[in-house]
XYZ file of N, CA and C in Angstrom:
696
model
N 83.765 109.901 135.893
C 83.063 109.520 135.256
C 82.021 108.471 134.625
N 80.656 108.994 134.326
C 79.936 109.130 134.028
C 79.115 107.986 133.770
N 78.509 106.817 134.107
C 77.947 105.631 133.384
C 77.298 106.636 131.488
N 78.195 105.797 130.719
C 77.355 106.387 129.398
C 76.591 105.689 129.061
N 76.257 104.796 127.787
C 75.040 104.370 127.042
C 75.554 103.416 126.742
N 75.207 101.719 127.719
C 75.194 100.633 126.636
C 75.458 100.502 125.464
N 75.629 100.914 124.582
C 75.127 100.624 123.490
C 76.089 99.488 122.742
N 78.056 99.486 123.166
C 78.628 98.592 123.252
C 78.484 97.591 123.254
N 78.025 96.728 124.752
C 77.499 95.791 124.490
C 76.204 94.589 124.221
N 75.074 95.433 123.209
C 74.378 95.404 122.106
C 75.035 95.008 120.811
N 76.402 95.442 120.593
C 76.426 94.926 119.253
C 77.184 94.046 118.816
N 76.916 92.853 119.867
C 77.118 91.066 118.613
C 76.262 91.144 118.952
N 74.644 91.058 119.048
C 73.723 89.971 118.070
C 73.752 89.775 117.276
N 72.960 88.840 115.888
C 72.840 89.163 115.175
C 72.958 89.903 114.274
N 72.138 90.299 114.988
C 71.316 92.030 114.138
C 72.492 92.368 114.707
N 73.371 92.890 115.069
C 74.558 94.088 114.617
C 75.593 93.653 113.705
N 75.798 92.012 113.724
C 76.895 90.989 112.959
C 76.482 91.891 111.732
N 75.519 91.596 111.578
C 74.421 91.646 109.762
C 75.616 93.476 108.956
N 74.847 93.861 110.447
C 75.242 96.080 110.520
C 76.405 95.464 109.460
N 77.564 94.736 110.428
C 79.134 95.236 111.032
C 79.243 94.891 109.138
N 78.686 92.975 108.704
C 78.922 92.518 107.739
C 78.299 92.985 106.610
N 77.562 94.320 106.734
C 77.087 95.466 105.831
C 78.441 96.787 105.465
N 78.612 97.173 106.869
C 79.216 98.122 106.619
C 81.220 98.295 106.312
N 81.703 96.228 106.222
C 82.486 96.044 105.381
C 82.574 95.646 104.435
N 81.445 95.612 103.644
C 80.767 95.258 102.773
C 80.895 96.542 101.196
N 80.488 97.389 101.913
C 80.217 98.792 101.923
C 81.482 99.706 101.590
N 82.747 99.338 102.920
C 83.262 100.432 102.308
C 85.323 99.175 102.589
N 84.737 98.314 102.289
C 85.473 98.052 102.260
C 85.990 96.951 101.264
N 85.018 95.845 100.276
C 84.832 94.880 99.744
C 84.412 95.350 98.971
N 83.216 96.093 98.348
C 82.815 97.388 96.595
C 83.629 97.674 96.630
N 83.954 98.691 97.724
C 85.044 99.483 97.021
C 86.494 99.242 96.149
N 86.835 98.348 96.922
C 87.929 97.297 96.264
C 87.355 96.616 94.464
N 86.085 96.230 94.797
C 85.841 95.172 93.359
C 85.431 95.883 92.328
N 84.834 97.635 92.895
C 84.327 98.145 91.821
C 85.310 98.872 90.730
N 86.344 99.228 91.948
C 87.423 99.850 90.954
C 88.114 98.987 90.412
N 88.464 97.710 90.740
C 88.694 97.296 89.879
C 88.520 96.580 88.904
N 87.245 96.246 88.713
C 86.471 95.875 87.970
C 86.164 97.243 86.499
N 86.188 98.111 86.960
C 85.772 99.347 86.309
C 87.124 99.711 85.396
N 88.322 99.641 86.141
C 90.078 99.940 84.958
C 89.935 98.691 84.878
N 89.504 98.216 84.596
C 89.619 96.303 83.855
C 88.349 96.169 82.608
N 87.619 97.488 82.613
C 86.707 97.952 82.211
C 87.365 99.522 80.582
N 87.946 99.852 81.114
C 88.950 100.985 80.851
C 88.446 102.718 81.377
N 87.774 101.776 82.287
C 87.864 103.314 83.179
C 89.191 104.183 83.742
N 89.387 105.323 84.099
C 90.018 105.736 84.512
C 90.402 105.513 85.351
N 92.276 106.100 86.524
C 91.764 105.325 87.854
C 91.150 106.652 88.687
N 90.758 107.942 88.558
C 89.780 108.807 88.953
C 88.739 108.410 89.063
N 88.040 107.839 87.918
C 86.578 108.586 87.996
C 86.323 106.639 88.588
N 87.168 105.897 87.837
C 87.152 104.836 89.169
C 86.824 104.624 90.516
N 88.021 106.024 91.337
C 87.978 106.105 92.394
C 86.641 106.484 93.023
N 86.002 107.797 92.229
C 85.196 108.205 92.551
C 83.545 107.008 92.846
N 83.278 106.365 91.062
C 82.901 105.515 91.055
C 82.206 104.909 93.103
N 83.997 104.400 92.294
C 83.601 103.551 94.255
C 82.976 104.683 95.054
N 83.678 105.159 95.227
C 82.951 106.118 96.507
C 82.074 106.352 96.618
N 80.744 105.680 95.845
C 79.327 105.486 96.536
C 79.429 104.964 96.643
N 80.028 103.467 97.194
C 79.537 102.963 98.955
C 79.367 103.152 99.859
N 80.273 103.919 100.069
C 80.345 104.392 101.617
C 79.479 104.849 101.843
N 78.587 105.626 101.060
C 77.483 106.494 100.878
C 76.415 105.738 100.820
N 76.193 104.326 100.161
C 75.285 103.116 100.923
C 75.216 102.567 101.215
N 76.226 102.661 102.603
C 76.236 102.108 104.118
C 74.893 102.908 104.831
N 76.277 104.775 105.096
C 75.466 105.456 105.388
C 73.872 104.781 105.805
N 73.818 104.919 103.843
C 71.629 105.654 103.470
C 71.288 104.553 104.247
N 71.435 103.122 104.318
C 71.397 101.956 105.125
C 70.911 101.398 105.852
N 72.537 102.269 106.895
C 71.694 102.623 108.836
C 71.121 102.988 108.683
N 71.402 104.431 108.492
C 70.213 105.164 108.850
C 68.218 104.755 108.191
N 68.272 103.904 107.564
C 67.674 103.715 107.255
C 66.673 102.487 108.658
N 67.831 101.633 108.803
C 67.928 100.775 109.901
C 67.322 100.372 111.251
N 68.667 101.964 111.071
C 68.333 101.786 112.621
C 68.093 103.210 113.333
N 67.678 104.075 111.794
C 66.884 105.774 112.757
C 66.793 106.307 113.825
N 69.609 106.385 113.310
C 69.815 106.828 113.882
C 71.273 106.917 113.301
N 72.277 107.153 114.303
C 72.883 106.908 114.064
C 73.917 106.954 114.716
N 75.431 106.271 114.310
C 76.930 106.789 115.444
C 77.922 106.756 115.729
N 79.010 105.982 116.016
C 79.969 107.009 115.263
C 80.537 107.136 113.922
N 80.481 105.223 113.508
C 81.370 105.811 111.855
C 80.624 105.945 111.205
N 79.116 105.956 111.156
C 77.789 107.761 110.988
C 78.118 108.133 110.279
N 78.357 109.273 111.431
C 79.122 110.520 111.802
C 80.142 110.775 111.677
N 80.851 109.724 111.520
C 82.399 110.189 110.673
C 82.576 109.950 109.634
N 81.119 109.474 109.600
C 81.722 108.074 107.209
C 80.630 109.630 106.701
N 79.691 110.804 107.508
C 79.608 112.077 106.840
C 80.326 112.486 106.388
N 80.593 113.108 107.274
C 82.014 114.426 107.891
C 82.047 114.173 106.261
N 84.028 112.759 107.287
C 84.385 112.445 105.743
C 84.052 112.988 104.273
N 82.577 112.720 104.401
C 82.167 112.088 103.204
C 82.054 113.703 102.364
N 81.395 114.565 103.186
C 81.055 116.265 102.987
C 82.704 116.903 102.567
N 83.755 116.175 103.404
C 85.464 116.736 103.096
C 85.483 116.214 102.130
N 85.913 114.757 101.537
C 85.559 114.352 100.594
C 85.443 115.106 99.462
N 83.939 115.699 99.137
C 83.403 116.252 98.135
C 84.636 117.945 97.942
N 83.467 118.478 99.223
C 84.904 119.622 98.920
C 86.311 119.994 97.964
N 86.690 118.927 99.231
C 88.750 119.058 98.010
C 88.362 118.233 97.421
N 87.081 117.582 96.502
C 87.916 116.645 95.560
C 87.852 117.358 93.972
N 87.351 118.924 94.591
C 87.126 119.707 93.579
C 87.865 120.671 92.834
N 88.687 120.806 93.682
C 90.656 120.570 94.181
C 91.558 120.631 93.354
N 92.871 121.416 92.736
C 93.096 120.889 91.803
C 92.784 119.349 90.747
N 94.354 119.255 90.181
C 93.811 118.614 89.419
C 93.561 116.823 89.045
N 92.917 116.292 88.018
C 91.811 115.317 88.619
C 92.079 113.986 88.390
N 93.689 113.934 89.173
C 94.746 112.728 89.595
C 94.140 111.788 90.704
N 94.669 110.584 89.990
C 93.546 109.891 90.766
C 94.620 109.031 92.369
N 96.589 109.477 92.397
C 97.304 108.699 93.334
C 96.885 110.493 94.509
N 96.489 112.437 93.621
C 96.221 113.244 94.403
C 95.293 113.225 95.330
N 93.767 112.695 94.948
C 93.094 111.887 94.456
C 93.128 111.517 96.394
N 93.230 109.973 96.220
C 94.604 108.969 97.761
C 95.154 110.193 99.046
N 96.088 111.156 98.368
C 96.277 112.773 99.133
C 95.544 112.925 99.725
N 94.881 113.647 98.969
C 93.553 114.722 99.677
C 93.055 113.707 100.195
N 92.268 112.370 100.461
C 91.744 111.926 102.035
C 92.719 111.688 103.018
N 93.857 112.037 102.523
C 95.161 111.843 104.058
C 94.641 112.867 104.736
N 94.541 114.518 103.381
C 94.345 115.172 104.151
C 93.240 115.374 105.222
N 91.885 115.203 104.325
C 90.257 115.163 105.016
C 90.780 114.909 106.826
N 91.453 113.625 107.000
C 91.110 113.445 107.862
C 92.143 113.214 108.452
N 93.742 113.614 108.212
C 95.206 115.080 108.662
C 94.238 116.084 110.120
N 92.875 116.737 108.949
C 92.025 117.969 109.570
C 91.627 117.328 110.622
N 90.791 116.582 110.710
C 90.160 115.835 111.840
C 91.117 115.423 112.813
N 91.908 115.405 112.814
C 93.445 115.749 113.924
C 93.583 116.627 114.377
N 93.754 117.313 113.216
C 94.324 118.961 113.817
C 93.547 119.237 114.523
N 92.089 119.712 114.066
C 90.583 120.393 114.493
C 91.090 119.600 115.656
N 91.504 118.688 116.473
C 90.840 117.635 117.694
C 92.116 118.243 118.436
N 93.002 118.458 117.843
C 94.055 119.238 118.933
C 94.072 120.765 119.147
N 93.621 120.652 118.173
C 93.410 122.561 118.553
C 92.744 122.295 119.874
N 91.719 121.450 119.560
C 89.990 122.071 120.160
C 90.733 122.049 121.866
N 91.740 121.512 121.863
C 92.832 120.719 123.060
C 93.432 123.293 124.297
N 93.052 123.453 123.070
C 93.472 125.358 123.542
C 92.242 125.453 123.630
N 90.833 125.403 123.519
C 90.007 125.704 124.096
C 88.685 125.337 125.259
N 88.040 125.830 125.719
C 88.226 125.881 127.134
C 87.118 124.254 126.957
N 86.968 123.252 126.031
C 86.790 122.395 126.168
C 87.198 121.731 125.113
N 87.876 120.038 125.360
C 88.563 120.102 124.343
C 86.409 119.256 123.457
N 87.451 118.867 121.720
C 86.409 118.228 121.358
C 85.166 116.684 121.741
N 86.842 116.240 122.347
C 86.120 114.992 122.205
C 84.751 115.471 123.598
N 84.780 115.922 123.797
C 83.889 116.436 125.803
C 82.373 116.978 125.315
N 82.243 117.597 123.542
C 80.956 116.879 122.631
C 80.932 116.140 121.925
N 81.609 114.940 121.708
C 81.269 113.880 120.860
C 80.842 113.115 122.097
N 81.377 113.032 123.139
C 80.854 112.644 124.008
C 79.687 112.471 124.876
N 78.941 113.847 125.241
C 77.499 114.548 125.066
C 77.067 113.711 124.181
N 77.367 113.859 122.337
C 76.762 112.880 122.041
C 76.027 111.517 121.720
N 76.844 110.907 122.386
C 76.459 109.599 122.102
C 76.898 108.840 123.676
N 77.178 109.758 124.693
C 77.566 109.318 125.779
C 75.633 109.585 127.227
N 74.966 110.339 126.145
C 73.481 110.521 126.450
C 72.356 110.515 126.193
N 71.444 110.284 126.084
C 70.091 110.452 125.110
C 69.634 111.646 124.482
N 70.096 112.331 125.075
C 69.888 114.239 124.436
C 69.095 114.787 125.802
N 68.592 114.013 126.762
C 66.697 114.949 127.032
C 68.238 115.892 128.320
N 67.425 116.705 128.107
C 67.904 118.352 129.360
C 68.159 117.957 130.255
N 67.621 117.180 131.149
C 68.598 116.468 132.569
C 69.377 116.018 132.090
N 69.578 114.379 131.517
C 71.164 114.570 130.854
C 72.703 115.237 129.958
N 72.438 115.650 129.112
C 72.654 116.615 129.283
C 73.524 117.856 130.261
N 72.879 117.903 131.178
C 73.305 118.906 132.028
C 74.176 118.441 133.247
N 73.677 117.017 133.334
C 73.822 116.104 134.391
C 76.012 115.247 133.451
N 75.673 115.623 131.711
C 77.333 115.805 131.513
C 77.865 117.282 131.150
N 77.417 117.825 131.006
C 77.968 119.461 131.805
C 78.171 119.586 132.266
N 78.113 118.692 133.790
C 78.270 119.098 135.541
C 79.100 118.019 135.366
N 80.190 117.602 134.909
C 80.858 116.566 134.833
C 82.275 117.108 135.099
N 82.184 118.301 134.874
C 82.952 118.902 133.290
C 84.227 120.134 135.041
N 83.491 119.612 136.000
C 83.472 119.997 136.997
C 85.073 119.522 137.867
N 84.494 117.878 138.140
C 85.337 116.803 138.311
C 87.266 116.897 137.794
N 87.973 117.378 137.682
C 89.284 117.078 137.461
C 89.886 115.551 137.043
N 88.689 114.765 136.987
C 89.395 113.629 136.645
C 88.556 112.638 134.865
N 87.441 113.934 134.911
C 86.308 113.652 134.087
C 87.252 114.804 133.161
N 87.509 115.914 133.592
C 88.747 116.836 132.274
C 89.311 115.859 131.935
N 90.695 115.324 132.759
C 91.384 114.269 132.130
C 91.073 113.738 131.390
N 90.195 113.183 131.363
C 89.776 112.028 130.504
C 89.459 112.551 128.968
N 88.527 113.870 128.433
C 88.164 113.802 127.836
C 89.502 114.299 127.430
N 90.355 114.595 127.999
C 91.983 115.621 127.279
C 92.457 115.268 127.321
N 93.075 113.729 127.679
C 93.611 112.443 126.657
C 93.138 112.293 125.632
N 91.485 111.508 125.659
C 90.964 111.319 125.128
C 90.975 112.087 124.144
N 91.027 113.521 123.603
C 91.252 114.289 122.435
C 92.478 114.252 121.827
N 93.257 113.366 122.851
C 94.898 113.865 122.384
C 94.878 112.603 121.671
N 94.792 112.003 122.192
C 94.887 110.276 120.921
C 94.597 110.387 119.782
N 93.134 110.467 120.439
C 92.235 111.248 118.908
C 92.863 111.889 117.693
N 93.295 112.579 117.899
C 93.806 114.026 116.963
C 95.647 113.390 116.551
N 95.942 112.698 117.774
C 97.338 112.150 117.254
C 96.917 111.295 116.471
N 96.499 110.221 116.226
C 96.439 109.235 116.047
C 96.167 109.470 114.467
N 95.389 110.562 114.483
C 94.295 111.010 113.232
C 95.787 111.343 112.145
N 96.328 112.641 112.269
C 97.478 112.750 112.009
C 98.530 112.103 111.395
N 99.046 110.922 112.364
C 100.232 110.111 112.298
C 99.089 108.911 110.913
N 98.113 109.111 110.810
C 97.252 107.894 109.097
C 97.374 108.590 108.497
N 96.856 109.788 108.956
C 96.822 110.995 107.782
C 98.496 110.377 106.793
N 99.539 110.957 108.133
C 100.924 110.932 107.346
C 101.364 110.084 106.714
N 100.878 109.095 107.258
C 101.134 107.468 107.080
C 100.552 107.258 104.829
N 98.543 107.623 104.953
C 98.228 107.695 104.101
C 99.698 107.876 102.723
N 99.736 109.544 103.394
C 101.015 110.416 101.790
C 101.364 109.369 101.751
N 102.842 109.059 102.628
C 103.484 108.186 102.981
C 103.402 106.867 101.115
N 102.487 106.097 101.569
C 101.093 104.972 101.316
C 100.990 105.014 100.134
N 100.595 106.885 99.931
C 100.260 107.092 98.445
C 101.117 106.639 97.062
N 102.122 107.169 97.328
C 103.096 107.686 96.891
C 104.517 106.347 96.123
N 104.556 105.131 97.810
C 105.038 104.114 98.154
C 104.286 102.443 96.972
N 102.591 102.508 97.249
C 101.804 101.849 96.477
C 101.480 102.411 95.012
N 101.476 101.422 94.244
C 100.002 101.708 92.680
C 98.419 102.066 93.645
N 97.919 102.722 92.862
C 97.248 102.970 92.497
C 96.059 101.825 93.157
N 96.318 100.389 92.294
C 94.829 99.652 93.212
C 95.144 99.324 94.400
N 96.008 99.081 95.060
C 96.515 98.428 96.321
C 97.119 99.799 97.221
N 96.267 100.792 96.754
C 96.281 101.847 97.494
C 94.864 101.847 98.308
N 94.002 101.613 97.003
C 93.178 101.418 97.188
C 92.381 101.064 98.048
N 93.101 99.126 98.725
C 92.322 98.828 99.583
C 92.991 98.521 100.728
N 94.671 98.989 100.437
C 94.935 99.975 102.017
C 93.836 101.019 102.307
N 93.681 101.926 101.584
C 92.586 103.248 102.115
C 91.458 102.573 102.889
N 91.059 101.289 102.074
C 89.385 101.201 103.056
C 90.076 100.428 103.874
N 90.675 100.038 104.685
C 91.239 99.590 105.548
C 91.086 100.726 106.901
N 92.087 100.985 106.396
C 92.963 102.023 107.418
C 91.398 103.183 108.093
N 90.361 103.122 106.121
C 89.556 104.464 107.144
C 89.100 103.672 107.548
N 88.281 102.274 107.982
C 87.442 101.643 109.027
C 89.018 101.407 110.345
N 90.156 99.744 109.375
C 90.484 101.184 111.127
C 90.398 101.649 112.148
N 91.633 102.324 111.273
C 91.803 103.583 112.151
C 90.408 103.921 113.008
N 89.367 104.272 113.394
C 89.194 104.684 114.071
C 87.750 103.401 115.208
N 87.685 102.638 114.770
C 87.742 100.736 115.193
C 89.002 100.972 116.172
N 89.897 101.047 115.425
C 90.877 101.102 117.096
C 90.620 102.154 117.998
N 90.856 103.246 117.629
C 90.764 104.532 118.622
C 89.187 104.318 119.112
N 88.239 103.845 118.745
C 86.845 103.333 119.226
C 87.567 102.020 120.572
N 87.698 101.152 120.270
C 87.646 100.501 121.116
C 88.688 100.964 122.927
N 90.538 101.482 122.099
C 90.212 102.444 123.061
C 89.654 102.814 123.594
N 89.187 103.934 123.419
C 88.156 104.903 124.218
C 87.302 104.379 125.765
N 86.489 103.559 124.422
C 86.553 102.501 125.093
C 86.383 101.826 125.983
N 87.755 101.392 125.774
C 88.837 100.643 127.286
C 89.313 101.595 128.573
N 89.561 102.482 127.842
C 90.355 103.816 128.689
C 88.987 104.878 129.431
N 88.141 104.964 129.293
C 86.688 105.440 129.505
C 86.511 104.604 130.807
N 86.135 102.987 130.829
C 86.111 102.075 131.285
C 86.639 102.111 132.574
N 87.837 102.583 131.944
C 89.001 102.427 133.370
C 89.028 103.639 134.562
N 88.893 104.628 133.409
C 88.572 106.055 134.213
C 87.238 105.888 135.316
N 86.268 105.971 134.855
C 85.081 105.938 135.499
C 85.174 105.011 137.225
N 85.877 103.748 135.892
C 86.215 103.047 137.800
C 87.173 103.504 139.045
N 88.075 104.403 138.521
C 89.131 105.199 138.981
C 88.158 106.452 139.725
N 87.525 106.774 139.081
C 87.261 108.085 139.203
C 85.978 107.300 140.960
N 84.618 106.677 140.217
C 83.886 105.958 141.132
C 85.333 106.075 142.661
N 86.312 104.850 142.402
C 86.749 103.850 143.699
C 87.419 105.597 143.969
N 88.348 107.367 143.285
C 88.120 108.676 144.796
C 87.685 108.966 144.465
N 85.899 108.666 144.489
C 84.462 109.359 144.538
C 84.386 108.810 145.678
N 84.458 107.352 146.150
C 83.749 106.452 147.656
C 85.211 106.954 148.637
N 86.208 107.169 148.336
C 87.848 107.312 149.520
C 87.325 109.006 150.081
N 86.823 109.841 148.770
C 86.196 110.976 149.413
C 85.551 111.464 150.657
N 83.943 110.276 149.789
C 83.766 110.611 150.731
C 83.052 110.034 152.124
N 84.089 108.762 152.629
C 84.922 108.465 153.698
C 85.500 109.527 154.871
N 86.844 110.228 154.064
C 86.823 110.878 153.984
C 86.652 111.599 154.834
N 85.716 111.782 154.404
C 84.797 113.672 154.105
C 83.417 112.763 155.312
N 83.007 112.154 155.737
C 82.514 111.657 156.592
C 83.055 111.412 157.892
N 84.338 110.898 157.632
C 85.466 110.591 158.954
C 85.217 112.488 159.449
N 85.366 113.503 159.193
C 85.979 114.224 159.924
C 85.142 114.900 159.853
N 83.377 114.739 158.828
C 82.699 115.639 160.123
C 82.464 114.859 161.467
N 82.698 114.070 161.827
C 82.498 113.372 162.998
C 83.633 113.507 163.921
């Protein structure tokens, strides 16, 4: 594995903490409060859910204006937002069905990850190239060249598999919880799952990538030593 961006180490300063506070407020706290306030004022469950969905959009806009770039959360949010808009117009406007549709969106992302395993390069190879390089021609070429290493291919395949299975399992859990819990309770659970699952997956990916990179460096060192010994 190549040395990738050290962005995770820059996310613990005051600015980063404020950024995360805004994200949590817009994606967990405010949607829950908005839903309860609107339903208490006589809005239907469906209308309250749609209105509370404005806050994640606000978060994306704030992040783009503030940082002048996007990161993993912003990209995932935008993807899920587009898919949500697409599927919300399908079928009856039932609050419970809207919550189930959220699980279909995340489940679709998981399925896409798993299907990509059958393609020449899995989905996380391309996402890794997006977030692990500065986008320059040299950096992209270097990243593409890593594919020739078996350890790198194995790492990208495993990461894609874990993300795919993670989102498929999360989608199944959402469907079950959507029918087991009240709409109000599921709004809160939905917000936690929406950001808790990717947070866990990203944390695992960073940890696993560091270990894989260290192992790759060790293997490269041993191979170089063996090649030097053979040459002598």
